[in-house]
XYZ file of C-alpha atoms in Angstrom:
564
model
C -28.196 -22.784 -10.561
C -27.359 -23.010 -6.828
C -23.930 -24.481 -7.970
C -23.429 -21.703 -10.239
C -23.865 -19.162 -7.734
C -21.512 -20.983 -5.183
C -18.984 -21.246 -7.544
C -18.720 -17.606 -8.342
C -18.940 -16.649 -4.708
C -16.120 -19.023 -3.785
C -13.998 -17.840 -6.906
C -14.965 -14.057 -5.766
C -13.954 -14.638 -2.469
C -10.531 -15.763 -3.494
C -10.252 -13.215 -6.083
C -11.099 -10.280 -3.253
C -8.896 -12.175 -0.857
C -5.623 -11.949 -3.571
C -6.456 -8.394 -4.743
C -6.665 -7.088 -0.857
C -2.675 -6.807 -1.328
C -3.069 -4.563 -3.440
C -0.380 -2.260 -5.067
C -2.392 0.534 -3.468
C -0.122 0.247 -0.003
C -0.239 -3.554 0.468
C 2.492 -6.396 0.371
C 1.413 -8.270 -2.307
C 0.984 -8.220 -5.884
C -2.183 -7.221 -7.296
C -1.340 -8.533 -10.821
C 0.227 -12.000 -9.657
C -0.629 -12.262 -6.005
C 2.678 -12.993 -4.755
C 3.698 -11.651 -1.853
C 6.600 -9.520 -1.450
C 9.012 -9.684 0.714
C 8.880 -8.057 4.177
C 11.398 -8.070 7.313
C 7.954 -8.988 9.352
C 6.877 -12.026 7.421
C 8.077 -15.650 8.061
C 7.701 -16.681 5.213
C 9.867 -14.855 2.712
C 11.466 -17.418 0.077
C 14.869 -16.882 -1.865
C 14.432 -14.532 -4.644
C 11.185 -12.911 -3.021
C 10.658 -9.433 -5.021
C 10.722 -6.721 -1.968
C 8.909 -3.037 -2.689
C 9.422 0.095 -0.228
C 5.709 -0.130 0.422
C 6.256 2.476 3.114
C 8.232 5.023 1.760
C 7.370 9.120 2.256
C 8.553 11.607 0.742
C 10.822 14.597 2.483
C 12.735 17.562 1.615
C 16.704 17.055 1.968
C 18.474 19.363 4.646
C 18.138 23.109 4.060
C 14.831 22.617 1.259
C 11.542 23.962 1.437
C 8.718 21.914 -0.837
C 7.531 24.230 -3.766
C 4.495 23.286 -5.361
C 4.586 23.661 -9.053
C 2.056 24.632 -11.348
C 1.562 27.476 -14.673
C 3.828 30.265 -15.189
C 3.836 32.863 -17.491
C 7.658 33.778 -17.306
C 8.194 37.324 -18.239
C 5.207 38.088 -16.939
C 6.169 40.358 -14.242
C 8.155 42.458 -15.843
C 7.490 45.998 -16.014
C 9.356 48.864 -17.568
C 10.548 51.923 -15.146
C 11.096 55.493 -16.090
C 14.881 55.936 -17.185
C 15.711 52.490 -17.530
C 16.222 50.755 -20.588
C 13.853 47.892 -21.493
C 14.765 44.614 -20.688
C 14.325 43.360 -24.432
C 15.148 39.777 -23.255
C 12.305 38.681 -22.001
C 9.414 36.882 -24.176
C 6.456 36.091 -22.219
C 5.177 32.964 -22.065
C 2.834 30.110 -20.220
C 4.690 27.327 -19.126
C 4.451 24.843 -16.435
C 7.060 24.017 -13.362
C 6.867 21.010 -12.086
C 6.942 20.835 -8.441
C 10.143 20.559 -6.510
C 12.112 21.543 -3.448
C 14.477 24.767 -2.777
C 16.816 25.949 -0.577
C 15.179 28.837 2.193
C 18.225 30.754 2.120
C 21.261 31.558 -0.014
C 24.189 29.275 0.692
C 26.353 31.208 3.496
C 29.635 31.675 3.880
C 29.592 28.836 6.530
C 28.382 26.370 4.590
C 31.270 27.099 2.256
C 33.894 26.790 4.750
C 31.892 23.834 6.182
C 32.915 22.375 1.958
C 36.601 23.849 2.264
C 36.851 21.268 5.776
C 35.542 18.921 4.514
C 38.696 18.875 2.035
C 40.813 19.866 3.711
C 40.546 17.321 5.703
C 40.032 14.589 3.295
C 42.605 15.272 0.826
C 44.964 17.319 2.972
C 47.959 16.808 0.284
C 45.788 18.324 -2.031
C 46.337 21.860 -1.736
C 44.860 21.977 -5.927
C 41.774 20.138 -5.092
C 41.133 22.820 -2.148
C 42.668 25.988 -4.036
C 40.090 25.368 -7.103
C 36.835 25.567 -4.753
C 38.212 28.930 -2.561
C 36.085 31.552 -3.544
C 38.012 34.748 -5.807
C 37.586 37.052 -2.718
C 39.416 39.667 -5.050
C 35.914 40.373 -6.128
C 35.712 43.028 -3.588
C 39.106 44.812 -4.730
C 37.962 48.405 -6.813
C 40.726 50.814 -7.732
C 39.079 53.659 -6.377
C 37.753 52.056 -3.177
C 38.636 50.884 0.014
C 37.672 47.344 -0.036
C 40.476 45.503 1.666
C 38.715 44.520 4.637
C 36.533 42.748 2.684
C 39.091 40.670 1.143
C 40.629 39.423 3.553
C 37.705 39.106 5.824
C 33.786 38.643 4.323
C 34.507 34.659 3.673
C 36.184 33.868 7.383
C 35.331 36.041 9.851
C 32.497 35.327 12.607
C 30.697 38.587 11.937
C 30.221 37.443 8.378
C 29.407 33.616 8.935
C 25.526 33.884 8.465
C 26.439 36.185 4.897
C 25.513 34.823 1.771
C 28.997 33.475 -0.186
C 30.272 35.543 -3.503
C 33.103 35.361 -5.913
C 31.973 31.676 -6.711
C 31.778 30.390 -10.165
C 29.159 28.460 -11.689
C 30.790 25.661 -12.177
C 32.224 26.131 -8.103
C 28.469 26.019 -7.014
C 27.617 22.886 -9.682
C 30.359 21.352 -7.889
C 29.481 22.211 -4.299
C 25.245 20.840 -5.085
C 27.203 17.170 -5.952
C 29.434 17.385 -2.690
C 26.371 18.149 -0.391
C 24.477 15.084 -2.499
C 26.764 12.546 -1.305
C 27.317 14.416 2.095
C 23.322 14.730 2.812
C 22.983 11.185 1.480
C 26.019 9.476 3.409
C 24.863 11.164 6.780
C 21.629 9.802 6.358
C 22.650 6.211 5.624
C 25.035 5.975 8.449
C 21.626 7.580 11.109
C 19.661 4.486 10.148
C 22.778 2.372 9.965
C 22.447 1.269 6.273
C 26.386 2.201 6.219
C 28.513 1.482 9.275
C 27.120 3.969 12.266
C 29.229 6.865 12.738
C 30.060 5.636 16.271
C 31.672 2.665 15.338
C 33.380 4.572 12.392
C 34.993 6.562 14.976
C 35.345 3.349 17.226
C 32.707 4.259 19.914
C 30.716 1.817 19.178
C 29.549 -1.467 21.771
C 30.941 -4.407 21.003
C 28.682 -6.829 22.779
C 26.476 -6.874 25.981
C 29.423 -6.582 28.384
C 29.489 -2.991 26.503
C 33.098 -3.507 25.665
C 34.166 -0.987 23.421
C 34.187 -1.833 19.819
C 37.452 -0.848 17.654
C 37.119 2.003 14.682
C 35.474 0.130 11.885
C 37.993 0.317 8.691
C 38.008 3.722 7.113
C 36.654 3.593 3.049
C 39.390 3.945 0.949
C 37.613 7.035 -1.032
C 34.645 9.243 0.550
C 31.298 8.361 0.013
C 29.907 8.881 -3.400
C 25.946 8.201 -3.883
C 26.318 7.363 -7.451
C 29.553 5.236 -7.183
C 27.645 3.529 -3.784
C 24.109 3.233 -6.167
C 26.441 1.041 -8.392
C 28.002 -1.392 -5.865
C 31.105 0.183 -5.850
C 31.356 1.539 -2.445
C 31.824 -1.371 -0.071
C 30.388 -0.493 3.796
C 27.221 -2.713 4.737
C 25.317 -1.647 8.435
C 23.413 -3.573 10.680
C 20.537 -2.232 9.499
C 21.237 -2.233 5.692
C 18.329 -3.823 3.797
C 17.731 -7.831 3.642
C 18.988 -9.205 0.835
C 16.083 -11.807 -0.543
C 17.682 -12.217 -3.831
C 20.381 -15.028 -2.743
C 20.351 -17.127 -6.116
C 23.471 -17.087 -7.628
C 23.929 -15.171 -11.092
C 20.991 -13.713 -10.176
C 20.254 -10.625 -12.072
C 21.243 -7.290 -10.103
C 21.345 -3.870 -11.153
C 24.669 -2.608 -9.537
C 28.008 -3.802 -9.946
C 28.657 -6.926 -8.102
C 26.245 -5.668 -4.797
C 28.167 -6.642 -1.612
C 26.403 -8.516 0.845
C 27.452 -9.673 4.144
C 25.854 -11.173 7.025
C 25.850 -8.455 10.134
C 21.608 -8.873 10.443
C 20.160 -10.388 13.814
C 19.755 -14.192 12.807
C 22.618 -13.961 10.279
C 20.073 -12.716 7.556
C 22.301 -11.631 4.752
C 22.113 -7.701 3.931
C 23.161 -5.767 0.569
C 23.258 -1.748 -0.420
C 20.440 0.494 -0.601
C 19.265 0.821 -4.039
C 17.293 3.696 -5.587
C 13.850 1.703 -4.905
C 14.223 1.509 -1.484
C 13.496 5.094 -1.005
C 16.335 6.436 1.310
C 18.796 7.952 -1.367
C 17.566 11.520 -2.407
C 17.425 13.075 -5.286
C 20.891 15.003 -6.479
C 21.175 18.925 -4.802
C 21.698 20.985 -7.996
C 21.049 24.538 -9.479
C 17.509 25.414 -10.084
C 16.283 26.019 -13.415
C 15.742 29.640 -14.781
C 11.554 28.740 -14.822
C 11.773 27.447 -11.556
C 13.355 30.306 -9.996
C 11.303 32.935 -11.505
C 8.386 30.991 -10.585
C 9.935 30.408 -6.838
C 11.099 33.994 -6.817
C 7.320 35.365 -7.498
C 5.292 33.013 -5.171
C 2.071 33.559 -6.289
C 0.762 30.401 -4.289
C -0.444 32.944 -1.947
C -2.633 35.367 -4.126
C -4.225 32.091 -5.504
C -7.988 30.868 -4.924
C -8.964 27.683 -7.027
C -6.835 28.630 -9.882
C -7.681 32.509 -9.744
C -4.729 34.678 -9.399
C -6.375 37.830 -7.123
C -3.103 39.599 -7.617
C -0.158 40.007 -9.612
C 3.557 40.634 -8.639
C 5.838 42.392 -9.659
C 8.621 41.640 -6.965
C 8.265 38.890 -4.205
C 5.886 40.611 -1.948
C 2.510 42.613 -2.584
C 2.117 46.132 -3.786
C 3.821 47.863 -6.348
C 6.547 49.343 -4.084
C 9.239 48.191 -2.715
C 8.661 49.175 1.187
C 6.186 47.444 3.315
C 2.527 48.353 3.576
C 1.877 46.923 6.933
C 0.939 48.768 10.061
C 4.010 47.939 12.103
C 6.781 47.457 9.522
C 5.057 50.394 7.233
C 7.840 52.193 5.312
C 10.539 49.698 5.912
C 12.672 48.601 3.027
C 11.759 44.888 2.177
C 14.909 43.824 0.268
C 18.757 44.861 0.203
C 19.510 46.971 -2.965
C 20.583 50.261 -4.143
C 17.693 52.840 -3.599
C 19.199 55.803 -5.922
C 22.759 56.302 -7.402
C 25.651 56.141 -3.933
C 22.693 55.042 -1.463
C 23.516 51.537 -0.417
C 22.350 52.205 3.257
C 20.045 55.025 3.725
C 20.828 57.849 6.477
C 22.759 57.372 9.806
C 20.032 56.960 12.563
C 17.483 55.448 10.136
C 19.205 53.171 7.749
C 16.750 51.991 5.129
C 17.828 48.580 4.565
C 19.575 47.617 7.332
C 22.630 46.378 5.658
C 25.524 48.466 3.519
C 27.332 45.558 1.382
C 25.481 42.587 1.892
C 22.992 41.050 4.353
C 22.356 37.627 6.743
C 20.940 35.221 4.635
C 17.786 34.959 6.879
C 17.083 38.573 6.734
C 13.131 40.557 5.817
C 10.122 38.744 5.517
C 9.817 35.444 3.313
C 7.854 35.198 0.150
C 4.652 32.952 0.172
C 6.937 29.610 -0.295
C 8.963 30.487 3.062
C 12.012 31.740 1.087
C 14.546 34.789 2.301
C 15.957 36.814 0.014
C 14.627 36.003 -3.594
C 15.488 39.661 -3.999
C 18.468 41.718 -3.489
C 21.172 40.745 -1.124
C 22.976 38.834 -4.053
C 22.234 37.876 -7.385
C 21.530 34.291 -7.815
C 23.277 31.509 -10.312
C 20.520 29.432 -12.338
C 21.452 25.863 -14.448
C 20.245 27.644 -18.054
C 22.684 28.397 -20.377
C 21.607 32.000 -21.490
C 19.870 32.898 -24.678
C 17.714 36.319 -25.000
C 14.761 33.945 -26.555
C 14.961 30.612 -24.293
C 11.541 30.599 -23.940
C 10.639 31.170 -27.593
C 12.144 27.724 -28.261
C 12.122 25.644 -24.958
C 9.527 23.225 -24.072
C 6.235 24.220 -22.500
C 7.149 21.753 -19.777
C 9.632 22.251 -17.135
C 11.272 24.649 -19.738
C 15.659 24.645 -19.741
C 18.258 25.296 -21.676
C 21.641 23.484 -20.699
C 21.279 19.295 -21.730
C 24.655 18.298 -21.931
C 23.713 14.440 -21.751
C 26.887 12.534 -20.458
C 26.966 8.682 -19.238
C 29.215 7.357 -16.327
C 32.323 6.083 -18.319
C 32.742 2.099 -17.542
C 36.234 1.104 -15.986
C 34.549 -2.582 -16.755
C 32.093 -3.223 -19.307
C 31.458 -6.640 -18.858
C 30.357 -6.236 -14.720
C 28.713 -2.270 -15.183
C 31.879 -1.252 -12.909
C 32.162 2.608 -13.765
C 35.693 4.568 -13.835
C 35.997 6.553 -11.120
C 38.993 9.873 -10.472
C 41.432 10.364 -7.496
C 38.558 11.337 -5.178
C 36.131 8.640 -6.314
C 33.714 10.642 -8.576
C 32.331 8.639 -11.851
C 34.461 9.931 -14.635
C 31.834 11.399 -16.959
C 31.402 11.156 -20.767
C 29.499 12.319 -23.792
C 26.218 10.053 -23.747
C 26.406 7.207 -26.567
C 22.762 7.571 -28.268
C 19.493 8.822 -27.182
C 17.821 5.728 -27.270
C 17.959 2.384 -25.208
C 20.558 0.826 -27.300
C 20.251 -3.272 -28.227
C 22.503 -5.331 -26.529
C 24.189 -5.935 -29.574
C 25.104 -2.008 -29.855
C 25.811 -1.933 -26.364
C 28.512 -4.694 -26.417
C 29.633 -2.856 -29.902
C 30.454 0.313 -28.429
C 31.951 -1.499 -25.432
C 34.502 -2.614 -27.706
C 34.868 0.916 -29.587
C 35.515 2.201 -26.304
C 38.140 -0.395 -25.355
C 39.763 0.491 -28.810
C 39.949 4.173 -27.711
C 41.715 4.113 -24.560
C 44.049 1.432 -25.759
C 44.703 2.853 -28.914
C 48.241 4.813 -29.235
C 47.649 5.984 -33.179
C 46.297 9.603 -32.773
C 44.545 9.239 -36.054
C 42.872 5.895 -35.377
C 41.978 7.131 -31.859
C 39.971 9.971 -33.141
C 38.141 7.903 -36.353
C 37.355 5.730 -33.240
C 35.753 8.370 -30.894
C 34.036 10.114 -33.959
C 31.913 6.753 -34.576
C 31.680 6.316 -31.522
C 30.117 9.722 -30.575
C 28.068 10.443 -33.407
C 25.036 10.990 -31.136
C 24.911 14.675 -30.147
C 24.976 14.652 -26.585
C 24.757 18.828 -26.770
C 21.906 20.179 -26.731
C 22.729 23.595 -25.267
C 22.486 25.462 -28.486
C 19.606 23.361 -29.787
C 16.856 25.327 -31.680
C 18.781 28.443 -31.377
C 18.369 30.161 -34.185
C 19.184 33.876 -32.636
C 22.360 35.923 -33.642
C 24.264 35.864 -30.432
C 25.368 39.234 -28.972
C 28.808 40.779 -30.591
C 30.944 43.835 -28.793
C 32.086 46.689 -30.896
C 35.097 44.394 -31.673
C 32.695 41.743 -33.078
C 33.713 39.005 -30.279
C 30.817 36.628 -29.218
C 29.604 37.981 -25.563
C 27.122 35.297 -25.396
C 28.077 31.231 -26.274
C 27.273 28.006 -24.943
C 29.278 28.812 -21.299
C 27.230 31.992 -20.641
C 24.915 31.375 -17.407
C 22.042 32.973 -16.099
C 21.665 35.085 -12.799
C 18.564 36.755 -11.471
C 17.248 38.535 -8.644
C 19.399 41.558 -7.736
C 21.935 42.119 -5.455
C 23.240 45.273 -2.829
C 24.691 46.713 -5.957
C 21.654 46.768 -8.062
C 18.719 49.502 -8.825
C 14.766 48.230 -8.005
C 14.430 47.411 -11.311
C 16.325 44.470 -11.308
C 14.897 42.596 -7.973
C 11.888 42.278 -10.811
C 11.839 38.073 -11.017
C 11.642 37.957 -14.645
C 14.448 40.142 -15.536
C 17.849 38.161 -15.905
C 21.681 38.691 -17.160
C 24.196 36.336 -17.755
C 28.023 35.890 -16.869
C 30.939 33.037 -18.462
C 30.129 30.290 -15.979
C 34.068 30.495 -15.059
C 33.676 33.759 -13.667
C 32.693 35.084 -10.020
C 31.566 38.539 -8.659
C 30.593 40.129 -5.412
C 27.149 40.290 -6.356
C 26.156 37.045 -7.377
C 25.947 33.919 -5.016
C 23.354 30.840 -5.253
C 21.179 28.617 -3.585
C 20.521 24.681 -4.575
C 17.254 22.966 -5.373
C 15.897 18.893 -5.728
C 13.636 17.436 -8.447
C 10.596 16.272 -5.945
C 9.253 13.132 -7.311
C 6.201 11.534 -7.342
C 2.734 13.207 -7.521
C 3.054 16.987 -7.977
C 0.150 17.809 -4.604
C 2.349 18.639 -1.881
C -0.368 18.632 0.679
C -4.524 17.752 0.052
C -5.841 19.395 3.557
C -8.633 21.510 2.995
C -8.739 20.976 -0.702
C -11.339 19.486 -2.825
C -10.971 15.544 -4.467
C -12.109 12.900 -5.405
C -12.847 9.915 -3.457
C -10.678 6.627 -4.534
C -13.446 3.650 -5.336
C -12.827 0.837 -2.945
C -10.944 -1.976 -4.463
C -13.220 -3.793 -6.915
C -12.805 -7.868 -6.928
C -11.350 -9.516 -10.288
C -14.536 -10.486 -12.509
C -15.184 -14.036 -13.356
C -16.060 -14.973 -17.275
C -19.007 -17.336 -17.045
C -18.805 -20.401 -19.436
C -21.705 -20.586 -21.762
């Protein structure tokens, strides 16, 4: 018996001793008690499996966290006297999904900020920068005097801090990609996972007698995070991550990862990958559900789950002047109180602002954001339908899939085709599954066939087979009759966009979150600008201080099956 019970204690002790590196914040496997690799440890061994045990999560540049949780969109809207009712919207519980936005409307700075930026780059290029200049003939009216603002709201100083207009959807979708790989390239090169901006420029130290170093070799094409993600982008720091996994033919998940030896002891280094935790998540438009539910910030009328009071704009009250003692009677948003009063009266202007307004400008909502009504409309991702949220999904609810996959330059390595200013070509996704091997080397070759191809007729049998999954899904479920004109022309199709929020131009009743219009996503206007968002991963809590949970069980040793 005495045996018995030694034996189990010794075989508990090691059991406790391999399951104290645990997955729960350790450096070892809990289900095979390897350890991973770790700069720290001695005794990493070729092919060691490393995990970002430390990583913690952060906002990008510019974002403010937004914890998620149920929304009944539609639900604030109300009908006014005199207007006609906004018949598109359906009411209806969902749930957003937490996730990050931007405080403030993207300024007219941070456009001209993009416009250097390409200038610069591609100074040849005078297409490239042409097609992102905002159509500042937005501001041109027949019957108005609105040349100042033509030539001056995007440039001119007094206007920096001004939200930016006359920019198409598809200018802003492009601008969220450029600030990915900007955000993510300038935070590489700080920790010196990429080649330190000092000794890109040359400034660097070039040993202890602090010689100067020379400029490091400029990239051939700026920095792209998806083409860098897929070993494509070839610029390795001092500080870039060990690279453990020396075997050859070893198994990677880039395209032939480029390692090189600039560590302290020669210790070989590679590119950051996605599970290290330093690349962020893509800048992009927020969804029409996650605006509204930004836009309304009902976080603070909350109290475990009970909503004390409803909204019907971004603050309290069912005005839209303040309440408080000091502010009392002060317009809280920049719109257009009654028909030709943008301003108010001289001596007592009511809203501080005649066209637009700074982007930091009023009080915030609950979430800390400026502006989630009036100034300028916003641009959303959804592709607009007057019954979205009849058909969407309770969950994170969008309309707008258009599924593409990064067209390959080189099947057989994963090397993906990239354009003049080394973006991944995109193309209609292949299948909405994880296809076999088998099917993936298949339509491999189909693509081969296609871009080799010269018969017209062979070319397109080719890319019909090979496309037969429908990648699409912007009119899915969408069984409405779209809206006609008197002429009997579609006004609303798969390129129509949504925009919320009001702008200087608009009546009250439109700074109402849940109302909504739409515009062709290849057209601008004075009154509409944007702001970006980030999918925040991980668990949806932003912060537990002060709340109520449950306690995590300490970690239990592995049982041990007594023989009979």
């Amino acid at each position: 018996m005495k045996k018995l019970l030694l034996y189990s204690f010794t075989c508990l002790s090691l059991a406790a001793l391999l399951s104290s590196c645990s997955s729960k914040g350790g450096n070892s496997s809990s289900k095979t008690g390897i350890p991973y690799a770790d700069r720290k440890s001695k005794n990493n061994q070729s092919g060691a499996f490393a995990v970002a045990t430390q990583y913690k999560r952060a906002p990008g540049p510019g974002l403010i966290p937004i914890e998620g949780g149920v929304l009944v969109v539609g639900g604030s809207a109300i009908e006014v006297p005199g207007v006609e009712p906004n018949i598109y919207n359906y009411k209806r519980q969902v749930t957003v999904p937490s996730f990050y936005m931007d405080e403030t409307e993207v300024s007219n700075t941070d456009w001209l900020e993009y416009l250097h930026w390409i200038r610069y780059n591609f100074p040849e290029d005078r297409e490239y920068y042409y097609n992102e200049l905002p159509d500042t003939l937005v501001w041109r009216r027949a019957l108005s005097y609105n040349e100042p603002y033509v030539d001056n709201y995007l440039r001119h100083p007094a206007y920096r801090d001004y939200p930016v207009v006359g920019v198409s959807w598809e200018q802003a979708s492009r601008y969220c990609e450029w600030r990915t790989s900007r955000a993510n390239e300038f935070i590489l090169r700080e920790k010196g996972i990429l080649t330190d901006y000092k000794t890109l420029a040359g400034n660097g130290k070039a040993n202890n007698n602090n010689a100067t170093a020379s400029a490091a070799p400029k990239p051939d094409k700026p920095f792209n995070t998806d083409t860098y993600l897929n070993g494509q982008y070839n610029d390795i720091g001092k500080n870039a991550p060990i690279d453990y996994n020396t075997k050859s033919g070893a198994a990677t998940t880039t395209a032939g990862t480029t390692t090189a030896t600039t560590g302290k002891n020669g210790q070989p280094r590679r590119n950051a990958t996605l599970e290290d935790g330093v690349i962020m998540q893509p800048y992009r438009l927020p969804t029409e559900a996650e605006w509204e539910y930004a836009a309304l910030g009902l976080i603070g009328n909350t109290e475990y789950e009970n909503i004390n009071q409803n909204k019907i704009y971004p603050w309290n009250g069912l005005g839209v002047s303040s309440a408080k003692k000091k502010t009392r009677g002060m317009i809280q948003a920049n719109f257009k109180r009654a028909p030709g009063d943008y301003m108010g009266v001289g001596g007592s202007l009511n809203d501080k602002g005649d066209l637009t307004v700074p982007v930091i400008q009023y009080t915030p909502n609950d979430f800390g954001l400026y502006n989630m009504a009036g100034n300028v409309n916003e641009w959303v991702n959804d592709v607009y339908r007057t019954g979205t949220f009849t058909d969407a999904d309770a969950f994170n609810p969008y309309r707008g899939n258009y599924f593409t996959n990064k067209k390959l330059e080189d099947s057989q390595n994963g090397k993906i085709a990239l354009d003049k200013y080394g973006n991944p070509i995109k193309e209609n996704a292949y299948s909405g599954r994880k296809q076999t091997w088998a099917e993936k080397q298949a339509q491999a070759k189909r693509a081969d066939s296609i871009s080799k191809s010269t018969d017209p007729q062979a070319t397109t049998a080719t890319a019909t087979a090979a496309t037969s999954y429908q990648a699409d899904q912007r009119g899915y479920r969408d069984n409405q009759k779209l809206l006609l004109n008197e002429e009997g022309v579609t006004l609303v199709n798969d390129k129509s966009r949504v925009y919320k929020g009001g702008s200087w131009n608009d009546m009250a009743y439109w700074l109402n979150p849940a109302t909504r219009r739409f515009m062709q996503q290849d057209e601008s206007s004075a009154e509409v600008g944007f702001r970006c968002a980030m999918t925040m991963l991980g668990a949806p809590e932003i912060s537990t201080a002060g709340k109520r949970s449950f306690k995590n069980p300490p970690q239990k040793p592995y049982r041990v099956s007594r023989g009979k």
